[in-house]
C-alpha atoms as a PDB file:
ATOM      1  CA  UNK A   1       7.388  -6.811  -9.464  1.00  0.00           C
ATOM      2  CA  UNK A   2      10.934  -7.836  -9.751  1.00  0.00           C
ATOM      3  CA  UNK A   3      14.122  -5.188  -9.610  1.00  0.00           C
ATOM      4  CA  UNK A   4      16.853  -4.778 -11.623  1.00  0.00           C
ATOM      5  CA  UNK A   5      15.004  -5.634 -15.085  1.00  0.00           C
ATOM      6  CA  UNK A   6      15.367  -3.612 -18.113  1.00  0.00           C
ATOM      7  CA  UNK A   7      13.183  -1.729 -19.860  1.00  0.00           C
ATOM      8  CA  UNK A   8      13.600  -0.461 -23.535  1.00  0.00           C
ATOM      9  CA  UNK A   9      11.980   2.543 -25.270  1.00  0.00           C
ATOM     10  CA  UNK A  10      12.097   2.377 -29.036  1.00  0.00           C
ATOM     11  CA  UNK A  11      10.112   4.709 -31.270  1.00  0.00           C
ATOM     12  CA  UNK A  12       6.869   3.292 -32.351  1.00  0.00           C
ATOM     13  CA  UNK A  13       6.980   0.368 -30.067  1.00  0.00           C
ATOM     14  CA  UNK A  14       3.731  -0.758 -28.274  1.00  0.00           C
ATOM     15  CA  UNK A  15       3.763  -1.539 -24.376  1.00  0.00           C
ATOM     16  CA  UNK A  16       1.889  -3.288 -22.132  1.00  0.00           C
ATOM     17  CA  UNK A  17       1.172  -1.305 -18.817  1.00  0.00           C
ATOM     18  CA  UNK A  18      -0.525  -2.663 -15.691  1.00  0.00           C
ATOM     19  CA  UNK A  19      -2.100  -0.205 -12.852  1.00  0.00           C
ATOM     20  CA  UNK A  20      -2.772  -1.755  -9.826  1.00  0.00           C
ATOM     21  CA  UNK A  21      -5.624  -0.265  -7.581  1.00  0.00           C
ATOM     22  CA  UNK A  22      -4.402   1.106  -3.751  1.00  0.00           C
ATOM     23  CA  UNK A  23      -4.299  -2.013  -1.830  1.00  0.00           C
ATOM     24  CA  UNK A  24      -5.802  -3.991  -4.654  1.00  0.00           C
ATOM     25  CA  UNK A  25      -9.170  -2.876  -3.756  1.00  0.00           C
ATOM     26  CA  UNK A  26     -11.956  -2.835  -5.977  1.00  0.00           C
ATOM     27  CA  UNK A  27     -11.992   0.859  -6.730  1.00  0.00           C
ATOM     28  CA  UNK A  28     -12.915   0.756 -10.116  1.00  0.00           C
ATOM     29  CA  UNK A  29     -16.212  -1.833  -9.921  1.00  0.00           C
ATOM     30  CA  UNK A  30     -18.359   1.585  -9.435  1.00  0.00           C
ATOM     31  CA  UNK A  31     -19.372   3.110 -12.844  1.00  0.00           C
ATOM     32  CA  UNK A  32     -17.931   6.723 -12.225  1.00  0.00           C
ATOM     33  CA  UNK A  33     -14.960   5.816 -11.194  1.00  0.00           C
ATOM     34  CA  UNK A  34     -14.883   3.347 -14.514  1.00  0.00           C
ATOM     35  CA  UNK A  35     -15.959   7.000 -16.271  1.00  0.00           C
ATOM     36  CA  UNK A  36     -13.297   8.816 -14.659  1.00  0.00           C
ATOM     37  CA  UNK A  37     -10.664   6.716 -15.400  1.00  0.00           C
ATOM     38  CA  UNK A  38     -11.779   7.026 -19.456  1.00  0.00           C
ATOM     39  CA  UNK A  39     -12.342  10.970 -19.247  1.00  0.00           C
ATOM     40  CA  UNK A  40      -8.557  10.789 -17.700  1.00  0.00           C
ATOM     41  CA  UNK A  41      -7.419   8.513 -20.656  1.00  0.00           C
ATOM     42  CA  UNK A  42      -8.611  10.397 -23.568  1.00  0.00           C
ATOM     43  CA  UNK A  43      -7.161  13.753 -21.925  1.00  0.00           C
ATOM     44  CA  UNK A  44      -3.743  11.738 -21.684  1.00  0.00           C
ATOM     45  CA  UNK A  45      -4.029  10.286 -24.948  1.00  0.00           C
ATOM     46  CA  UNK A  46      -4.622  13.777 -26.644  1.00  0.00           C
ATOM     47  CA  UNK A  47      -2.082  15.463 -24.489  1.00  0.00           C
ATOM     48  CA  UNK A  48       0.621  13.302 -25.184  1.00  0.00           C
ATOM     49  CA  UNK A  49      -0.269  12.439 -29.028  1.00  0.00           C
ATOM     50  CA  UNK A  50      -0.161   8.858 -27.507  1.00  0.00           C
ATOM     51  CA  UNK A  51      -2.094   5.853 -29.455  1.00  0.00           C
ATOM     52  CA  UNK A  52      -3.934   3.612 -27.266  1.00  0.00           C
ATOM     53  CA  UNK A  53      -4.753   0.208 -28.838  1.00  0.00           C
ATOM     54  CA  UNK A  54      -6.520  -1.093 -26.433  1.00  0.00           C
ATOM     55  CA  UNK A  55      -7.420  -1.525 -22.569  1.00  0.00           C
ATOM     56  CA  UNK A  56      -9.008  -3.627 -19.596  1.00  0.00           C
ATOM     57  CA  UNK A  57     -10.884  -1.905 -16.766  1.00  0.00           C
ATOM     58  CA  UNK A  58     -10.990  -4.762 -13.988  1.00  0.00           C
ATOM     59  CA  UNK A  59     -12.685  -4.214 -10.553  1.00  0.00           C
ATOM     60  CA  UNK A  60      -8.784  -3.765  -9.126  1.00  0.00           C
ATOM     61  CA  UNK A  61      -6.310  -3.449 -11.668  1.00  0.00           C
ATOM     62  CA  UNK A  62      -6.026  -1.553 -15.552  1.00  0.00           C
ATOM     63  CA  UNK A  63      -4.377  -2.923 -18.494  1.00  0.00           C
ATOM     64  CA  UNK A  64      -3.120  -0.855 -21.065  1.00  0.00           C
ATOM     65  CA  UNK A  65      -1.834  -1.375 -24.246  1.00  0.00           C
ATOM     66  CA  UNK A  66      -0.248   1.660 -25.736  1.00  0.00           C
ATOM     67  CA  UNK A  67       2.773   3.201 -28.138  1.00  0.00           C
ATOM     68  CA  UNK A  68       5.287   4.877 -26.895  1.00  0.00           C
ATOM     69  CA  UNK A  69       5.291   8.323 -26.299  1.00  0.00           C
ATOM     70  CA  UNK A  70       7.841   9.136 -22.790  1.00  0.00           C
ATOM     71  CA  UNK A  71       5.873   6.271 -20.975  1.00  0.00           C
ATOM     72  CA  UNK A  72       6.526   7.657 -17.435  1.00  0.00           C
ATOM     73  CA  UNK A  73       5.167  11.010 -18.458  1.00  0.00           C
ATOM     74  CA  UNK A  74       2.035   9.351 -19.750  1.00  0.00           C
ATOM     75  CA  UNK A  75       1.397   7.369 -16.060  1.00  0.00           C
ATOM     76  CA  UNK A  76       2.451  10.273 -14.110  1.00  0.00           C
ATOM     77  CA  UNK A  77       0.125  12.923 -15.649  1.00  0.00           C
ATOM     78  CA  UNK A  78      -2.830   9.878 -16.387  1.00  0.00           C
ATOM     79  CA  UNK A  79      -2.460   8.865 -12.514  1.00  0.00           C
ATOM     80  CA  UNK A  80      -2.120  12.987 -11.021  1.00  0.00           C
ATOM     81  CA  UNK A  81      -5.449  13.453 -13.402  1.00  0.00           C
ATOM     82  CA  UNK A  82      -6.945  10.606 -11.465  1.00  0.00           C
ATOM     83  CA  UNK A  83      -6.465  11.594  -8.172  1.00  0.00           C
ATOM     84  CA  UNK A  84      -7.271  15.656  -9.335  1.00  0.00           C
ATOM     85  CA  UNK A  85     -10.967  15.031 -10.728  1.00  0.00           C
ATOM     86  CA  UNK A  86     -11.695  12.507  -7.843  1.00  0.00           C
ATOM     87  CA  UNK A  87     -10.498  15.638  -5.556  1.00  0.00           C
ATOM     88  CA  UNK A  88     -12.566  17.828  -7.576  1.00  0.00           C
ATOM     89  CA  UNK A  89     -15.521  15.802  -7.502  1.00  0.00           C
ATOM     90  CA  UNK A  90     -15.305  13.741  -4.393  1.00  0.00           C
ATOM     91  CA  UNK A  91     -13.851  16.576  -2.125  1.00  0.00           C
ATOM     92  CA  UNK A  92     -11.762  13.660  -1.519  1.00  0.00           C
ATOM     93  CA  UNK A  93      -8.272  12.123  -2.895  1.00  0.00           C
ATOM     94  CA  UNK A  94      -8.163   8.521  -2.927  1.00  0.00           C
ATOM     95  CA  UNK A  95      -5.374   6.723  -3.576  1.00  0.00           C
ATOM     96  CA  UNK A  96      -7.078   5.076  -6.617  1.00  0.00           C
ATOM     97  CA  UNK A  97      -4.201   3.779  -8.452  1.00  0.00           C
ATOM     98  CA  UNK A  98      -0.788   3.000  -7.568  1.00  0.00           C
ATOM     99  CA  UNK A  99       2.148   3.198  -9.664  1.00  0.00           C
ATOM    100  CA  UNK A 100       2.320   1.241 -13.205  1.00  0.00           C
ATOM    101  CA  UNK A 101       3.799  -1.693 -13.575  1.00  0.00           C
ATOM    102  CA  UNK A 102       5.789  -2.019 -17.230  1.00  0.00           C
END
């Protein structure tokens, strides 16, 4: 991703938010982790009173389309949910998805 661009929050505005996978890898072609990811969505979504308008669930990456509640408080907590339920039900961590792109 290029540096130095800006990025705007404005209330009510709808962004576009790409998650890459770690390493790109396919993490997400197996069903539960597809489920996890949507259990961790809704819990963000009704957490943060955000409106999500729509999303993509590729093999390596997520798209998101969302408003604008504090954006990096939405990715943090929707990526630390991630990685907590696949700890809880794995035994394991995996890095399953890096930071988001905006």
């Amino acid at each position: 991703m290029p540096y130095g661009l800006n990025r705007f929050q404005k209330a009510d505005a709808l962004h576009f938010i790409t998650f890459s996978c770690f390493h790109r890898l396919p993490f997400l072609e197996a069903p539960p982790t597809r489920e996890t990811f949507e259990f961790v969505l809704e819990q963000t979504r009704s957490r943060h009173r955000a409106r999500v308008y729509a999303y993509v669930l590729m093999p390596e990456h997520i798209h998101l389309l969302i408003n604008e509640p504090p954006l990096i408080l939405v990715a943090q907590f929707l990526i630390g949910a991630q990685a907590d339920h696949f700890t809880r039900t794995a035994g394991r961590s995996p890095a399953v998805l890096a930071g988001p792109l905006f």
